[in-house]
Amino acid sequence: RIHDIANQQAWQGVLVFISARNKKKGQLIIKNVSEFSLINLNILKLNAGILKENATSQRVFNQSGFIHEKNDGDRQIWTKIYV
């Protein structure tokens, strides 16, 4: 889900349940949503809030080109910027 779109920025929310044999699908889904946002919505900055204890999601977002920007309470903010 892409939400809170304003000033070429948006939040990306992805909930993916992945079985052990389909681990790469989460990364593919995140990359596809990111590329759709850039190409079709002209979004240049995507943010994702991930719970601090969710190391798997942090790793998948990182592998999809997001970087850890800051901590915000019980979650981390991860960002992908297109330049």
N, CA and C atoms as an extended XYZ file, in Angstrom:
249
Properties=species:S:1:pos:R:3:atomname:S:1:resname:S:1:resid:I:1 pbc="F F F"
N         0.844       -1.165        0.000 N   ARG     1
C         0.000        0.000        0.000 CA  ARG     1
C         0.896        1.237        0.000 C   ARG     1
N         0.565        2.188       -0.820 N   ILE     2
C         1.262        3.485       -0.852 CA  ILE     2
C         0.289        4.501       -0.265 C   ILE     2
N         0.730        5.262        0.732 N   HIS     3
C        -0.204        6.194        1.387 CA  HIS     3
C         0.511        7.467        1.808 C   HIS     3
N        -0.274        8.435        2.228 N   ASP     4
C         0.222        9.743        2.664 CA  ASP     4
C         1.139       10.366        1.608 C   ASP     4
N         0.626       10.451        0.393 N   ILE     5
C         1.382       10.996       -0.734 CA  ILE     5
C         1.309       12.519       -0.699 C   ILE     5
N         2.479       13.163       -0.681 N   ALA     6
C         2.553       14.629       -0.693 CA  ALA     6
C         3.968       15.051       -1.053 C   ALA     6
N         4.091       16.058       -1.891 N   ASN     7
C         5.392       16.639       -2.240 CA  ASN     7
C         6.399       15.590       -2.722 C   ASN     7
N         5.951       14.711       -3.584 N   GLN     8
C         6.776       13.648       -4.174 CA  GLN     8
C         7.344       12.695       -3.130 C   GLN     8
N         6.658       12.586       -1.985 N   GLN     9
C         7.026       11.643       -0.941 CA  GLN     9
C         5.813       10.796       -0.601 C   GLN     9
N         6.059        9.595       -0.108 N   ALA    10
C         4.965        8.724        0.309 CA  ALA    10
C         5.485        7.696        1.298 C   ALA    10
N         4.547        7.016        1.934 N   TRP    11
C         4.864        5.902        2.819 CA  TRP    11
C         4.461        4.629        2.110 C   TRP    11
N         5.303        3.628        2.237 N   GLN    12
C         5.029        2.326        1.648 CA  GLN    12
C         4.780        1.342        2.779 C   GLN    12
N         3.632        0.721        2.747 N   GLY    13
C         3.309       -0.295        3.738 CA  GLY    13
C         3.152       -1.638        3.054 C   GLY    13
N         3.913       -2.607        3.488 N   VAL    14
C         3.881       -3.931        2.880 CA  VAL    14
C         3.798       -4.960        3.990 C   VAL    14
N         2.844       -5.846        3.867 N   LEU    15
C         2.731       -6.960        4.793 CA  LEU    15
C         2.805       -8.223        3.957 C   LEU    15
N         3.886       -8.954        4.115 N   VAL    16
C         4.126      -10.136        3.300 CA  VAL    16
C         4.384      -11.320        4.221 C   VAL    16
N         3.635      -12.376        4.031 N   PHE    17
C         3.894      -13.617        4.742 CA  PHE    17
C         4.617      -14.528        3.775 C   PHE    17
N         5.820      -14.906        4.130 N   ILE    18
C         6.673      -15.638        3.205 CA  ILE    18
C         7.038      -16.999        3.804 C   ILE    18
N         6.832      -18.030        3.017 N   SER    19
C         7.256      -19.352        3.468 CA  SER    19
C         8.762      -19.495        3.255 C   SER    19
N         9.346      -20.486        3.854 N   ALA    20
C        10.793      -20.687        3.773 CA  ALA    20
C        11.265      -20.852        2.335 C   ALA    20
N        10.442      -21.382        1.462 N   ARG    21
C        10.880      -21.615        0.080 CA  ARG    21
C        10.664      -20.413       -0.832 C   ARG    21
N        10.034      -19.357       -0.356 N   ASN    22
C         9.745      -18.177       -1.176 CA  ASN    22
C        10.323      -16.901       -0.579 C   ASN    22
N        11.491      -16.974        0.006 N   LYS    23
C        12.055      -15.825        0.719 CA  LYS    23
C        12.328      -14.618       -0.169 C   LYS    23
N        12.637      -14.797       -1.418 N   LYS    24
C        12.969      -13.673       -2.306 CA  LYS    24
C        11.734      -12.903       -2.773 C   LYS    24
N        10.544      -13.437       -2.553 N   LYS    25
C         9.328      -12.770       -3.028 CA  LYS    25
C         9.056      -11.466       -2.299 C   LYS    25
N         9.373      -11.383       -1.011 N   GLY    26
C         9.175      -10.135       -0.273 CA  GLY    26
C         9.998       -9.007       -0.863 C   GLY    26
N        11.237       -9.291       -1.165 N   GLN    27
C        12.119       -8.299       -1.770 CA  GLN    27
C        11.591       -7.882       -3.139 C   GLN    27
N        11.110       -8.827       -3.928 N   LEU    28
C        10.559       -8.534       -5.246 CA  LEU    28
C         9.320       -7.649       -5.145 C   LEU    28
N         8.461       -7.934       -4.182 N   ILE    29
C         7.244       -7.134       -3.991 CA  ILE    29
C         7.613       -5.700       -3.613 C   ILE    29
N         8.543       -5.537       -2.684 N   ILE    30
C         8.946       -4.193       -2.256 CA  ILE    30
C         9.562       -3.420       -3.421 C   ILE    30
N        10.421       -4.065       -4.198 N   LYS    31
C        11.028       -3.402       -5.352 CA  LYS    31
C         9.978       -3.012       -6.383 C   LYS    31
N         9.012       -3.887       -6.643 N   ASN    32
C         7.971       -3.580       -7.633 CA  ASN    32
C         7.095       -2.411       -7.190 C   ASN    32
N         6.722       -2.373       -5.926 N   VAL    33
C         5.918       -1.255       -5.417 CA  VAL    33
C         6.724        0.041       -5.493 C   VAL    33
N         8.007       -0.022       -5.165 N   SER    34
C         8.867        1.163       -5.229 CA  SER    34
C         8.974        1.688       -6.654 C   SER    34
N         9.207        0.791       -7.598 N   GLU    35
C         9.331        1.205       -8.998 CA  GLU    35
C         8.006        1.745       -9.533 C   GLU    35
N         6.892        1.136       -9.163 N   PHE    36
C         5.577        1.637       -9.561 CA  PHE    36
C         5.386        3.062       -9.042 C   PHE    36
N         5.773        3.296       -7.789 N   SER    37
C         5.630        4.633       -7.182 CA  SER    37
C         6.410        5.681       -7.949 C   SER    37
N         7.629        5.348       -8.341 N   LEU    38
C         8.471        6.289       -9.076 CA  LEU    38
C         7.911        6.539      -10.471 C   LEU    38
N         7.632        5.491      -11.194 N   ILE    39
C         7.232        5.608      -12.601 CA  ILE    39
C         5.832        6.185      -12.764 C   ILE    39
N         4.877        5.713      -11.985 N   ASN    40
C         3.477        6.093      -12.184 CA  ASN    40
C         2.998        7.247      -11.313 C   ASN    40
N         3.637        7.456      -10.180 N   LEU    41
C         3.176        8.497       -9.251 CA  LEU    41
C         4.200        9.606       -9.043 C   LEU    41
N         5.374        9.471       -9.662 N   ASN    42
C         6.451       10.448       -9.540 CA  ASN    42
C         6.875       10.661       -8.081 C   ASN    42
N         6.873        9.580       -7.311 N   ILE    43
C         7.319        9.620       -5.922 CA  ILE    43
C         8.836        9.498       -5.911 C   ILE    43
N         9.523       10.458       -5.327 N   LEU    44
C        10.981       10.446       -5.296 CA  LEU    44
C        11.545        9.986       -3.955 C   LEU    44
N        10.699        9.946       -2.920 N   LYS    45
C        11.149        9.482       -1.610 CA  LYS    45
C        10.068        8.599       -1.006 C   LYS    45
N        10.442        7.371       -0.692 N   LEU    46
C         9.540        6.432       -0.036 CA  LEU    46
C        10.028        6.174        1.378 C   LEU    46
N         9.105        6.129        2.317 N   ASN    47
C         9.411        5.829        3.709 CA  ASN    47
C         8.695        4.546        4.117 C   ASN    47
N         9.302        3.825        5.037 N   ALA    48
C         8.670        2.638        5.601 CA  ALA    48
C         8.967        2.601        7.091 C   ALA    48
N         7.954        2.397        7.893 N   GLY    49
C         8.135        2.245        9.332 CA  GLY    49
C         8.146        0.765        9.669 C   GLY    49
N         9.213        0.320       10.318 N   ILE    50
C         9.376       -1.095       10.638 CA  ILE    50
C         9.640       -1.223       12.137 C   ILE    50
N         8.930       -2.131       12.791 N   LEU    51
C         9.157       -2.339       14.213 CA  LEU    51
C        10.614       -2.705       14.464 C   LEU    51
N        11.167       -2.161       15.546 N   LYS    52
C        12.586       -2.360       15.848 CA  LYS    52
C        12.961       -3.835       15.953 C   LYS    52
N        12.055       -4.656       16.461 N   GLU    53
C        12.390       -6.070       16.648 CA  GLU    53
C        12.198       -6.917       15.386 C   GLU    53
N        11.731       -6.310       14.297 N   ASN    54
C        11.470       -7.056       13.065 CA  ASN    54
C        12.702       -7.034       12.149 C   ASN    54
N        13.702       -7.797       12.530 N   ALA    55
C        14.969       -7.824       11.785 CA  ALA    55
C        14.786       -8.348       10.365 C   ALA    55
N        13.857       -9.259       10.163 N   THR    56
C        13.641       -9.805        8.819 CA  THR    56
C        13.162       -8.718        7.863 C   THR    56
N        12.180       -7.924        8.269 N   SER    57
C        11.693       -6.837        7.411 CA  SER    57
C        12.779       -5.796        7.179 C   SER    57
N        13.544       -5.487        8.204 N   GLN    58
C        14.635       -4.521        8.038 CA  GLN    58
C        15.623       -5.011        6.988 C   GLN    58
N        15.962       -6.295        7.047 N   ARG    59
C        16.906       -6.864        6.086 CA  ARG    59
C        16.344       -6.827        4.664 C   ARG    59
N        15.066       -7.174        4.503 N   VAL    60
C        14.451       -7.203        3.175 CA  VAL    60
C        14.339       -5.795        2.596 C   VAL    60
N        13.950       -4.816        3.398 N   PHE    61
C        13.889       -3.442        2.903 CA  PHE    61
C        15.285       -2.949        2.543 C   PHE    61
N        16.279       -3.288        3.357 N   ASN    62
C        17.657       -2.899        3.050 CA  ASN    62
C        18.113       -3.513        1.731 C   ASN    62
N        17.812       -4.769        1.512 N   GLN    63
C        18.173       -5.433        0.261 CA  GLN    63
C        17.416       -4.858       -0.932 C   GLN    63
N        16.331       -4.144       -0.662 N   SER    64
C        15.530       -3.526       -1.721 CA  SER    64
C        15.918       -2.067       -1.960 C   SER    64
N        17.009       -1.619       -1.347 N   GLY    65
C        17.505       -0.267       -1.598 CA  GLY    65
C        17.122        0.776       -0.569 C   GLY    65
N        16.447        0.391        0.509 N   PHE    66
C        16.092        1.328        1.572 CA  PHE    66
C        17.252        1.435        2.563 C   PHE    66
N        17.386        2.609        3.183 N   ILE    67
C        18.399        2.794        4.215 CA  ILE    67
C        17.716        3.188        5.521 C   ILE    67
N        18.316        2.786        6.639 N   HIS    68
C        17.787        3.152        7.957 CA  HIS    68
C        18.061        4.628        8.185 C   HIS    68
N        16.995        5.407        8.316 N   GLU    69
C        17.144        6.857        8.485 CA  GLU    69
C        17.181        7.265        9.942 C   GLU    69
N        16.239        6.730       10.746 N   LYS    70
C        16.192        7.130       12.156 CA  LYS    70
C        15.293        6.178       12.925 C   LYS    70
N        15.367        6.277       14.250 N   ASN    71
C        14.463        5.560       15.138 CA  ASN    71
C        13.330        6.492       15.537 C   ASN    71
N        12.146        5.927       15.701 N   ASP    72
C        10.971        6.710       16.081 CA  ASP    72
C        10.131        5.865       17.036 C   ASP    72
N        10.418        5.998       18.314 N   GLY    73
C         9.700        5.200       19.303 CA  GLY    73
C        10.023        3.719       19.139 C   GLY    73
N         8.981        2.905       18.947 N   ASP    74
C         9.188        1.459       18.832 CA  ASP    74
C         9.436        0.997       17.400 C   ASP    74
N         9.631        1.942       16.494 N   ARG    75
C         9.882        1.555       15.103 CA  ARG    75
C        11.083        2.304       14.534 C   ARG    75
N        11.565        1.788       13.426 N   GLN    76
C        12.629        2.434       12.673 CA  GLN    76
C        12.037        2.971       11.379 C   GLN    76
N        12.546        4.100       10.936 N   ILE    77
C        12.126        4.671        9.658 CA  ILE    77
C        13.203        4.342        8.630 C   ILE    77
N        12.789        3.665        7.572 N   TRP    78
C        13.662        3.287        6.452 CA  TRP    78
C        13.221        4.094        5.252 C   TRP    78
N        14.175        4.565        4.448 N   THR    79
C        13.880        5.470        3.343 CA  THR    79
C        14.595        5.039        2.075 C   THR    79
N        13.895        5.221        0.963 N   LYS    80
C        14.496        5.017       -0.353 CA  LYS    80
C        14.300        6.299       -1.133 C   LYS    80
N        15.397        6.880       -1.618 N   ILE    81
C        15.347        8.152       -2.343 CA  ILE    81
C        15.812        7.924       -3.772 C   ILE    81
N        15.023        8.437       -4.711 N   TYR    82
C        15.403        8.395       -6.113 CA  TYR    82
C        15.923        9.774       -6.488 C   TYR    82
N        17.095        9.828       -7.064 N   VAL    83
C        17.691       11.108       -7.439 CA  VAL    83
C        17.873       11.140       -8.948 C   VAL    83
